């Protein structure tokens, strides 16, 4: 069967959710709003607790049949989904731009990452599923990996397509079924696109459910007895609640949370390279990334020059509707997030920081901002801003840089810019962080790498690459004898 010209024709998805078929949700449909213009792009079906319960039960029944398929059939579905995404690349990019406020370059990069995740996941079914263990003579002892069952995925708005797919694709590839609850603000590009890709790829009905919903739906997903694991990506505050609730139900849980990530610029760094990395890390996708550079720690000898040039750089960046042309920054996701960013900037100034550029907004468009003179007792030093705000902090010695970078409850990503790789690596070895980049900035993911943070950035788990086997399967010990022994009791 040939693919339709549109991946998501309006009549298919409007006011619908996906539970193996496209159906209207039980609640009033939610609006799909374009942040740049405030225009309504359509409506999404919204799930409640009863929807979650029904879909989880269907997914549990479908999982056994899905895992029972030959491994190459499961792999084929993943490869076909990647092909469908490639065929509809431009349409997917447009949805990410319009629904999440992404620039065109960021949306294209995210779509490419998503396709890579599908291709990488398609290789999982054919890999070794365990080990042969030593045992007593006459007994075969195996440790093998088995799917968990139904994986509940709760995904965020900022990289909506990729941060959902990086869990959905490997979970499916390893024989699980999935119930995905995308953020309602980006439920089309972060949810319904995924449903459609797998529908057209021939995934058996019932194996994947995409159910946009609010807090009630999320709580029901965490509590449902048919859900074996929760993979959550979002804020640390929400992640704490998810982790607490999941533990009460003895569920496995993977938490990918926030960060206050430091980019350390040593005094031997090339200034042009350091500035390019700083601007990218701080302003990419308006700073709405868990790995965004939350602090620029700059050695004092080059601090004044660095701040002056960063101010010029920030002032030159274009801000506007990414659907209307190429801009450096698009809108923030909504007024609540914009107001949070503004309040952090105001509080930082009251605590002694200097506002060098930016700090203002029009609609949801927040100007690229530079705050300098930020001290460790300033709230902006510790709080995750999730907006286009570069916070520049001077330091004197490498020891000071380590102390400042580690002065946080978070531990997601860190980066160091220096011509002396040995010095940078020695410094980096002392940083408490899940991701460390020497001569790069803090925002990095290549799909094939284990991704996870420590402290308030996660619960010690990772997702991606070799970590996917650990996350989405569990060990089973299997022994085999020719005949049962006669025990003496």
Short mmCIF file of C-alpha atoms in Angstrom, two decimals:
data_model
loop_
_atom_site.label_atom_id
_atom_site.label_comp_id
_atom_site.label_asym_id
_atom_site.label_seq_id
_atom_site.Cartn_x
_atom_site.Cartn_y
_atom_site.Cartn_z
CA UNK A 1 0.00 0.00 0.00
CA UNK A 2 1.43 3.37 -1.00
CA UNK A 3 1.84 6.10 1.61
CA UNK A 4 -0.57 9.05 1.60
CA UNK A 5 0.71 12.42 0.39
CA UNK A 6 0.26 13.81 3.92
CA UNK A 7 1.47 12.01 7.01
CA UNK A 8 -1.21 13.64 9.16
CA UNK A 9 -4.29 14.70 7.21
CA UNK A 10 -6.44 16.89 9.45
CA UNK A 11 -9.49 14.67 9.24
CA UNK A 12 -7.47 11.76 10.62
CA UNK A 13 -6.05 13.31 13.80
CA UNK A 14 -8.19 16.34 14.63
CA UNK A 15 -9.91 15.81 18.03
CA UNK A 16 -8.53 12.24 18.10
CA UNK A 17 -6.10 10.18 20.13
CA UNK A 18 -4.57 6.85 19.14
CA UNK A 19 -5.22 3.53 20.87
CA UNK A 20 -4.44 1.33 17.88
CA UNK A 21 -7.14 3.17 15.96
CA UNK A 22 -7.94 6.87 15.79
CA UNK A 23 -10.74 7.73 18.21
CA UNK A 24 -12.17 10.81 19.86
CA UNK A 25 -11.13 11.25 23.47
CA UNK A 26 -13.59 11.20 26.37
CA UNK A 27 -12.81 14.79 27.41
CA UNK A 28 -13.22 18.10 25.67
CA UNK A 29 -10.61 18.35 22.92
CA UNK A 30 -7.54 20.46 23.67
CA UNK A 31 -6.34 23.23 21.41
CA UNK A 32 -3.14 22.91 19.41
CA UNK A 33 -1.71 26.43 19.68
CA UNK A 34 1.11 27.92 17.64
CA UNK A 35 3.30 29.82 20.18
CA UNK A 36 4.60 32.31 17.62
CA UNK A 37 1.16 33.58 16.57
CA UNK A 38 -1.38 32.26 19.06
CA UNK A 39 -3.24 30.62 16.16
CA UNK A 40 -5.13 27.38 16.75
CA UNK A 41 -3.78 24.65 14.48
CA UNK A 42 -6.42 22.09 15.41
CA UNK A 43 -7.66 20.05 18.37
CA UNK A 44 -6.31 16.97 20.09
CA UNK A 45 -8.22 14.23 21.85
CA UNK A 46 -7.58 14.20 25.59
CA UNK A 47 -7.34 11.06 27.72
CA UNK A 48 -8.61 10.55 31.27
CA UNK A 49 -7.91 7.81 33.82
CA UNK A 50 -10.40 5.45 32.21
CA UNK A 51 -8.70 5.85 28.81
CA UNK A 52 -5.36 5.05 30.38
CA UNK A 53 -6.75 1.93 32.07
CA UNK A 54 -8.35 0.65 28.88
CA UNK A 55 -5.29 1.26 26.72
CA UNK A 56 -2.93 -0.26 29.28
CA UNK A 57 -5.01 -3.43 29.34
CA UNK A 58 -5.08 -3.64 25.54
CA UNK A 59 -1.34 -2.98 25.39
CA UNK A 60 -0.66 -5.74 27.91
CA UNK A 61 -2.60 -8.26 25.84
CA UNK A 62 -0.89 -7.13 22.62
CA UNK A 63 2.62 -7.29 24.08
CA UNK A 64 2.82 -11.09 24.22
CA UNK A 65 1.89 -11.38 20.54
CA UNK A 66 4.32 -8.64 19.56
CA UNK A 67 7.27 -10.23 21.38
CA UNK A 68 6.36 -13.64 19.93
CA UNK A 69 6.96 -12.39 16.39
CA UNK A 70 10.27 -13.34 14.75
CA UNK A 71 12.95 -10.82 15.67
CA UNK A 72 13.43 -9.70 12.07
CA UNK A 73 9.74 -8.83 11.75
CA UNK A 74 10.02 -6.47 14.71
CA UNK A 75 13.17 -4.98 13.22
CA UNK A 76 11.41 -4.50 9.90
CA UNK A 77 8.67 -2.39 11.50
CA UNK A 78 11.31 -0.05 12.98
CA UNK A 79 13.09 0.28 9.64
CA UNK A 80 9.81 0.97 7.86
CA UNK A 81 8.91 3.66 10.41
CA UNK A 82 12.26 5.34 9.70
CA UNK A 83 11.55 5.20 5.98
CA UNK A 84 8.11 6.76 6.45
CA UNK A 85 9.67 9.55 8.50
CA UNK A 86 12.26 10.17 5.80
CA UNK A 87 9.51 10.34 3.17
CA UNK A 88 7.58 12.91 5.22
CA UNK A 89 10.60 14.79 6.58
CA UNK A 90 9.46 18.27 5.56
CA UNK A 91 5.96 17.83 7.02
CA UNK A 92 7.34 16.63 10.35
CA UNK A 93 9.77 19.55 10.47
CA UNK A 94 6.92 22.00 9.85
CA UNK A 95 4.91 20.53 12.71
CA UNK A 96 7.85 20.89 15.11
CA UNK A 97 8.38 24.49 14.01
CA UNK A 98 4.76 25.54 14.33
CA UNK A 99 3.74 23.60 17.42
CA UNK A 100 6.89 23.90 19.56
CA UNK A 101 8.34 27.22 18.34
CA UNK A 102 11.52 25.56 17.06
CA UNK A 103 13.69 27.21 14.45
CA UNK A 104 13.90 25.41 11.14
CA UNK A 105 17.46 24.21 11.78
CA UNK A 106 16.58 22.82 15.21
CA UNK A 107 13.45 21.11 13.89
CA UNK A 108 15.38 19.49 11.03
CA UNK A 109 18.10 18.36 13.42
CA UNK A 110 15.51 16.88 15.79
CA UNK A 111 13.79 15.01 12.97
CA UNK A 112 17.12 13.62 11.84
CA UNK A 113 17.92 12.45 15.38
CA UNK A 114 14.53 10.75 15.54
CA UNK A 115 15.14 8.86 12.31
CA UNK A 116 18.56 7.83 13.62
CA UNK A 117 16.92 6.53 16.81
CA UNK A 118 14.59 4.37 14.71
CA UNK A 119 17.46 2.97 12.65
CA UNK A 120 19.56 2.27 15.74
CA UNK A 121 16.63 0.61 17.51
CA UNK A 122 15.97 -1.61 14.50
CA UNK A 123 19.26 -3.35 15.27
CA UNK A 124 18.29 -4.29 18.84
CA UNK A 125 16.12 -7.35 18.07
CA UNK A 126 19.00 -9.18 16.36
CA UNK A 127 21.58 -8.64 19.10
CA UNK A 128 22.58 -11.16 21.72
CA UNK A 129 19.93 -11.43 24.42
CA UNK A 130 22.10 -12.70 27.24
CA UNK A 131 24.92 -14.96 28.41
CA UNK A 132 25.73 -18.59 29.01
CA UNK A 133 26.81 -18.95 32.65
CA UNK A 134 29.07 -21.58 34.20
CA UNK A 135 27.16 -24.20 36.17
CA UNK A 136 27.40 -27.76 37.46
CA UNK A 137 27.96 -30.58 34.95
CA UNK A 138 24.78 -31.60 33.19
CA UNK A 139 23.02 -28.28 33.67
CA UNK A 140 22.79 -25.47 31.10
CA UNK A 141 22.60 -22.06 32.82
CA UNK A 142 21.51 -18.97 30.90
CA UNK A 143 20.98 -15.32 31.81
CA UNK A 144 18.70 -13.80 29.22
CA UNK A 145 17.04 -10.46 28.69
CA UNK A 146 13.23 -10.37 28.55
CA UNK A 147 10.90 -7.44 27.85
CA UNK A 148 9.31 -5.78 30.85
CA UNK A 149 5.80 -5.73 29.38
CA UNK A 150 4.11 -2.35 28.92
CA UNK A 151 6.27 0.79 29.11
CA UNK A 152 4.60 4.06 30.06
CA UNK A 153 6.39 7.03 28.46
CA UNK A 154 5.75 10.60 29.63
CA UNK A 155 7.52 13.05 27.33
CA UNK A 156 8.15 16.84 27.37
CA UNK A 157 7.53 19.78 25.04
CA UNK A 158 11.04 21.01 24.25
CA UNK A 159 12.38 18.26 21.95
CA UNK A 160 8.95 16.65 21.68
CA UNK A 161 9.51 14.21 18.84
CA UNK A 162 12.97 12.94 19.72
CA UNK A 163 12.57 12.77 23.49
CA UNK A 164 9.50 10.58 23.01
CA UNK A 165 10.96 8.44 20.24
CA UNK A 166 14.24 7.76 22.06
CA UNK A 167 12.14 5.74 24.56
CA UNK A 168 9.34 4.47 22.32
CA UNK A 169 11.57 3.00 19.59
CA UNK A 170 13.93 0.88 21.74
CA UNK A 171 11.10 -0.20 24.03
CA UNK A 172 9.16 -1.53 21.04
CA UNK A 173 12.23 -3.05 19.42
CA UNK A 174 12.95 -5.10 22.54
CA UNK A 175 9.46 -6.59 22.57
CA UNK A 176 7.55 -4.25 24.88
CA UNK A 177 4.32 -2.44 24.10
CA UNK A 178 4.08 1.29 24.87
CA UNK A 179 1.57 3.80 26.20
CA UNK A 180 2.87 7.28 25.38
CA UNK A 181 1.52 10.40 27.08
CA UNK A 182 3.01 13.37 25.23
CA UNK A 183 2.93 16.88 26.63
CA UNK A 184 -0.44 18.36 25.54
CA UNK A 185 1.35 21.50 24.31
CA UNK A 186 3.18 19.48 21.64
CA UNK A 187 0.96 16.42 21.31
CA UNK A 188 0.94 16.39 17.50
CA UNK A 189 4.68 16.54 16.75
CA UNK A 190 5.54 14.72 19.99
CA UNK A 191 2.84 12.06 19.88
CA UNK A 192 0.50 11.76 16.94
CA UNK A 193 3.37 11.86 14.45
CA UNK A 194 4.84 8.81 16.22
CA UNK A 195 1.50 7.02 16.18
CA UNK A 196 1.17 7.61 12.46
CA UNK A 197 4.73 6.53 11.65
CA UNK A 198 4.21 3.17 13.33
CA UNK A 199 0.70 2.75 11.96
CA UNK A 200 2.00 3.15 8.40
CA UNK A 201 4.97 0.91 9.23
CA UNK A 202 2.62 -1.97 10.05
CA UNK A 203 2.96 -2.14 13.83
CA UNK A 204 0.22 -4.49 15.08
CA UNK A 205 -2.79 -2.68 16.51
CA UNK A 206 -2.73 -2.28 20.29
CA UNK A 207 1.05 -2.36 20.70
CA UNK A 208 1.37 1.46 20.74
CA UNK A 209 -1.07 3.95 22.30
CA UNK A 210 -0.65 7.73 22.15
CA UNK A 211 -2.80 9.47 24.75
CA UNK A 212 -2.40 13.20 25.34
CA UNK A 213 -3.68 14.21 28.75
CA UNK A 214 -3.17 16.24 31.88
CA UNK A 215 -2.09 15.40 35.40
CA UNK A 216 -4.95 12.94 35.90
CA UNK A 217 -3.82 10.86 32.93
CA UNK A 218 -0.19 10.95 34.06
CA UNK A 219 -1.07 9.82 37.57
CA UNK A 220 -3.23 7.01 36.20
CA UNK A 221 -0.40 5.83 33.95
CA UNK A 222 2.04 5.66 36.86
CA UNK A 223 -0.45 3.77 39.04
CA UNK A 224 -1.87 1.34 36.47
CA UNK A 225 -1.10 -2.31 37.31
CA UNK A 226 -0.55 -3.19 33.64
CA UNK A 227 2.31 -0.69 33.31
CA UNK A 228 5.65 -2.29 34.23
CA UNK A 229 7.87 0.79 33.89
CA UNK A 230 7.68 4.56 33.58
CA UNK A 231 10.16 6.48 31.46
CA UNK A 232 9.76 10.17 32.33
CA UNK A 233 11.51 13.18 30.84
CA UNK A 234 10.69 16.56 32.33
CA UNK A 235 11.29 18.90 35.23
CA UNK A 236 12.89 17.78 38.46
CA UNK A 237 9.83 18.83 40.46
CA UNK A 238 7.49 16.70 38.38
CA UNK A 239 10.03 13.89 38.25
CA UNK A 240 10.16 13.66 42.03
CA UNK A 241 6.39 13.14 42.11
CA UNK A 242 6.55 10.51 39.37
CA UNK A 243 9.39 8.67 41.09
CA UNK A 244 7.61 8.71 44.45
CA UNK A 245 4.36 7.42 42.95
CA UNK A 246 6.09 4.76 40.85
CA UNK A 247 7.98 3.43 43.86
CA UNK A 248 4.73 2.98 45.78
CA UNK A 249 3.59 0.65 42.98
CA UNK A 250 6.99 -1.09 42.77
CA UNK A 251 7.51 0.01 39.18
CA UNK A 252 10.82 0.43 37.48
CA UNK A 253 11.30 4.12 36.71
CA UNK A 254 13.70 6.09 34.53
CA UNK A 255 13.86 9.81 35.30
CA UNK A 256 15.56 12.23 32.89
CA UNK A 257 15.22 15.60 34.60
CA UNK A 258 16.55 19.15 34.64
CA UNK A 259 20.01 20.63 34.81
CA UNK A 260 22.07 23.66 35.74
CA UNK A 261 24.92 22.94 33.40
CA UNK A 262 28.27 24.70 33.43
CA UNK A 263 30.44 25.57 30.44
CA UNK A 264 33.93 26.32 31.77
CA UNK A 265 36.05 28.62 29.59
CA UNK A 266 39.71 28.46 30.57
CA UNK A 267 42.02 31.40 29.96
CA UNK A 268 43.86 29.68 27.10
CA UNK A 269 40.68 29.17 25.07
CA UNK A 270 40.28 30.59 21.58
CA UNK A 271 37.87 33.48 22.14
CA UNK A 272 35.91 33.06 18.91
CA UNK A 273 35.41 29.33 19.51
CA UNK A 274 34.46 29.89 23.15
CA UNK A 275 31.87 32.51 22.21
CA UNK A 276 30.35 30.30 19.50
CA UNK A 277 30.01 27.45 21.99
CA UNK A 278 28.60 29.72 24.70
CA UNK A 279 25.94 31.24 22.45
CA UNK A 280 24.90 27.84 21.10
CA UNK A 281 24.68 26.28 24.55
CA UNK A 282 22.79 29.17 26.11
CA UNK A 283 20.43 30.22 23.31
CA UNK A 284 19.65 27.10 21.25
CA UNK A 285 15.86 26.59 21.21
CA UNK A 286 15.51 29.67 23.41
CA UNK A 287 17.36 27.91 26.23
CA UNK A 288 14.49 25.40 26.65
CA UNK A 289 16.73 22.32 26.85
CA UNK A 290 17.67 20.32 29.92
CA UNK A 291 21.31 20.43 28.72
CA UNK A 292 21.34 24.19 28.07
CA UNK A 293 24.35 26.07 29.38
CA UNK A 294 22.96 27.44 32.62
CA UNK A 295 26.26 28.94 33.73
CA UNK A 296 29.21 30.30 31.78
CA UNK A 297 32.20 30.04 34.11
CA UNK A 298 34.93 32.21 32.56
CA UNK A 299 38.47 32.62 33.90
CA UNK A 300 39.00 36.13 35.19
CA UNK A 301 41.89 37.05 32.88
CA UNK A 302 39.56 36.90 29.86
CA UNK A 303 36.26 37.57 31.66
CA UNK A 304 35.70 41.24 30.73
CA UNK A 305 36.53 40.67 27.07
CA UNK A 306 34.32 37.58 26.97
CA UNK A 307 31.32 39.39 28.49
CA UNK A 308 31.67 42.36 26.12
CA UNK A 309 31.79 40.13 23.06
CA UNK A 310 28.96 37.89 24.29
CA UNK A 311 26.79 40.99 24.75
CA UNK A 312 27.51 41.98 21.13
CA UNK A 313 26.75 38.44 19.98
CA UNK A 314 23.45 38.29 21.89
CA UNK A 315 22.39 41.67 20.55
CA UNK A 316 22.94 40.50 16.97
CA UNK A 317 20.74 37.40 17.20
CA UNK A 318 17.41 37.60 15.37
CA UNK A 319 14.19 36.75 17.19
CA UNK A 320 10.92 36.02 15.40
CA UNK A 321 8.42 33.56 14.00
CA UNK A 322 10.45 30.62 12.65
CA UNK A 323 7.62 29.67 10.29
CA UNK A 324 8.08 32.97 8.45
CA UNK A 325 11.81 32.76 7.81
CA UNK A 326 15.20 31.89 9.26
CA UNK A 327 15.71 33.33 12.74
CA UNK A 328 18.12 32.50 15.56
CA UNK A 329 15.46 32.31 18.27
CA UNK A 330 11.75 31.56 18.16
CA UNK A 331 9.10 31.96 20.88
CA UNK A 332 8.99 30.42 24.32
CA UNK A 333 6.40 27.69 24.67
CA UNK A 334 3.79 29.70 26.60
CA UNK A 335 3.16 32.71 28.84
CA UNK A 336 3.83 30.75 32.03
CA UNK A 337 7.33 29.87 30.90
CA UNK A 338 7.97 33.42 29.66
CA UNK A 339 6.89 34.85 33.01
CA UNK A 340 9.17 32.42 34.85
CA UNK A 341 12.16 33.54 32.77
CA UNK A 342 11.34 37.20 33.35
CA UNK A 343 10.98 36.67 37.10
CA UNK A 344 14.36 34.94 37.31
CA UNK A 345 16.02 37.83 35.45
CA UNK A 346 14.37 40.37 37.75
CA UNK A 347 15.32 38.43 40.89
CA UNK A 348 18.90 38.13 39.66
CA UNK A 349 19.19 41.88 39.29
CA UNK A 350 17.75 42.48 42.76
CA UNK A 351 20.42 40.12 44.08
CA UNK A 352 23.21 42.13 42.46
CA UNK A 353 23.59 40.79 38.92
CA UNK A 354 24.09 43.21 36.03
CA UNK A 355 21.74 43.03 33.05
CA UNK A 356 24.02 43.67 30.07
CA UNK A 357 21.55 43.06 27.26
CA UNK A 358 18.04 41.68 26.79
CA UNK A 359 15.76 40.96 29.73
CA UNK A 360 12.63 42.07 27.90
CA UNK A 361 10.01 40.36 25.75
CA UNK A 362 7.20 40.94 23.30
CA UNK A 363 4.50 38.32 23.37
CA UNK A 364 6.32 35.01 23.80
CA UNK A 365 9.48 36.31 22.16
CA UNK A 366 12.14 36.83 24.83
CA UNK A 367 15.26 38.74 23.86
CA UNK A 368 18.63 36.98 24.23
CA UNK A 369 19.86 38.04 27.63
CA UNK A 370 23.24 38.30 29.36
CA UNK A 371 23.54 38.53 33.14
CA UNK A 372 27.03 39.14 34.50
CA UNK A 373 28.38 39.58 38.01
CA UNK A 374 26.28 36.66 39.22
CA UNK A 375 27.49 35.35 42.59
CA UNK A 376 26.82 31.92 44.14
CA UNK A 377 24.23 33.46 46.49
CA UNK A 378 22.21 34.79 43.53
CA UNK A 379 19.05 32.77 42.73
CA UNK A 380 20.00 32.79 39.03
CA UNK A 381 23.17 30.89 39.91
CA UNK A 382 21.15 27.89 41.13
CA UNK A 383 17.75 27.97 39.42
CA UNK A 384 17.12 26.32 36.05
CA UNK A 385 15.89 29.21 33.89
CA UNK A 386 14.73 27.33 30.76
CA UNK A 387 14.96 30.50 28.74
CA UNK A 388 17.49 32.45 26.59
CA UNK A 389 19.56 33.78 29.49
CA UNK A 390 23.37 33.53 29.59
CA UNK A 391 24.66 33.75 33.17
CA UNK A 392 28.36 34.65 33.25
CA UNK A 393 30.44 33.99 36.36
CA UNK A 394 34.17 34.73 36.79
CA UNK A 395 36.63 32.35 38.43
CA UNK A 396 40.33 32.53 39.24
CA UNK A 397 41.82 29.04 39.40
CA UNK A 398 40.91 25.59 38.13
CA UNK A 399 40.05 24.74 41.72
CA UNK A 400 37.55 27.61 41.76
CA UNK A 401 35.99 26.37 38.51
CA UNK A 402 35.45 22.90 39.96
CA UNK A 403 33.95 24.33 43.13
CA UNK A 404 31.54 26.60 41.26
CA UNK A 405 30.50 23.95 38.73
CA UNK A 406 29.79 21.43 41.50
CA UNK A 407 27.83 23.98 43.55
CA UNK A 408 24.45 22.65 42.41
CA UNK A 409 22.02 19.88 43.22
CA UNK A 410 21.89 19.03 39.50
CA UNK A 411 24.37 16.89 37.58
CA UNK A 412 23.40 16.50 33.94
CA UNK A 413 25.95 18.02 31.56
CA UNK A 414 29.21 19.96 31.78
CA UNK A 415 31.71 21.20 29.21
CA UNK A 416 35.18 22.74 29.13
CA UNK A 417 36.86 24.85 26.44
CA UNK A 418 40.66 24.87 26.47
CA UNK A 419 43.65 24.41 24.16
CA UNK A 420 45.22 22.23 26.85
CA UNK A 421 43.25 18.98 26.63
CA UNK A 422 45.16 17.41 29.50
CA UNK A 423 44.35 20.32 31.80
CA UNK A 424 40.71 20.26 30.77
CA UNK A 425 40.39 16.51 31.28
CA UNK A 426 42.06 16.71 34.71
CA UNK A 427 39.56 19.41 35.70
CA UNK A 428 36.65 17.52 34.17
CA UNK A 429 37.40 14.34 36.12
CA UNK A 430 36.38 16.20 39.28
CA UNK A 431 32.97 17.34 38.04
CA UNK A 432 29.85 15.53 39.27
CA UNK A 433 27.96 15.12 36.03
CA UNK A 434 26.44 12.43 33.84
CA UNK A 435 27.69 13.99 30.58
CA UNK A 436 31.10 15.61 30.12
CA UNK A 437 32.35 17.32 26.95
CA UNK A 438 35.91 18.53 26.46
CA UNK A 439 36.13 21.26 23.81
CA UNK A 440 32.43 21.37 23.12
CA UNK A 441 29.34 22.91 24.73
CA UNK A 442 26.78 21.27 27.01
CA UNK A 443 24.00 20.40 24.52
CA UNK A 444 24.91 17.07 22.93
CA UNK A 445 23.22 13.77 22.09
CA UNK A 446 24.19 11.28 19.40
CA UNK A 447 21.51 8.60 20.04
CA UNK A 448 24.10 5.82 20.42
CA UNK A 449 25.39 7.17 23.74
CA UNK A 450 24.01 6.44 27.22
CA UNK A 451 22.26 9.65 28.33
CA UNK A 452 21.55 10.38 31.99
CA UNK A 453 22.35 12.61 34.92
CA UNK A 454 23.12 12.39 38.61
CA UNK A 455 21.68 14.16 41.63
CA UNK A 456 18.57 16.19 40.88
CA UNK A 457 19.05 15.52 37.15
CA UNK A 458 17.89 11.92 37.37
CA UNK A 459 17.76 8.74 39.40
CA UNK A 460 21.00 7.23 38.15
CA UNK A 461 19.52 5.61 35.07
CA UNK A 462 20.50 6.25 31.46
CA UNK A 463 18.72 5.91 28.14
CA UNK A 464 20.20 5.47 24.69
CA UNK A 465 22.83 3.29 23.07
CA UNK A 466 24.00 0.38 25.23
CA UNK A 467 21.83 1.58 28.11
CA UNK A 468 18.61 0.69 26.28
CA UNK A 469 19.05 -3.02 26.98
CA UNK A 470 19.33 -2.24 30.69
CA UNK A 471 16.37 0.11 30.73
CA UNK A 472 13.72 -1.72 28.75
CA UNK A 473 14.38 -5.36 29.64
CA UNK A 474 14.95 -7.44 32.77
CA UNK A 475 17.14 -10.43 33.49
CA UNK A 476 15.71 -13.92 33.65
CA UNK A 477 17.83 -16.82 34.87
CA UNK A 478 17.05 -20.03 32.98
CA UNK A 479 18.51 -23.45 33.73
CA UNK A 480 17.99 -26.68 31.82
CA UNK A 481 18.74 -30.31 32.73
CA UNK A 482 18.14 -33.49 30.80
CA UNK A 483 15.99 -34.78 33.65
CA UNK A 484 14.99 -33.54 37.09
CA UNK A 485 17.19 -34.68 39.99
CA UNK A 486 15.93 -36.78 42.88
CA UNK A 487 16.51 -34.53 45.91
CA UNK A 488 17.14 -36.31 49.24
CA UNK A 489 14.34 -34.76 51.32
#
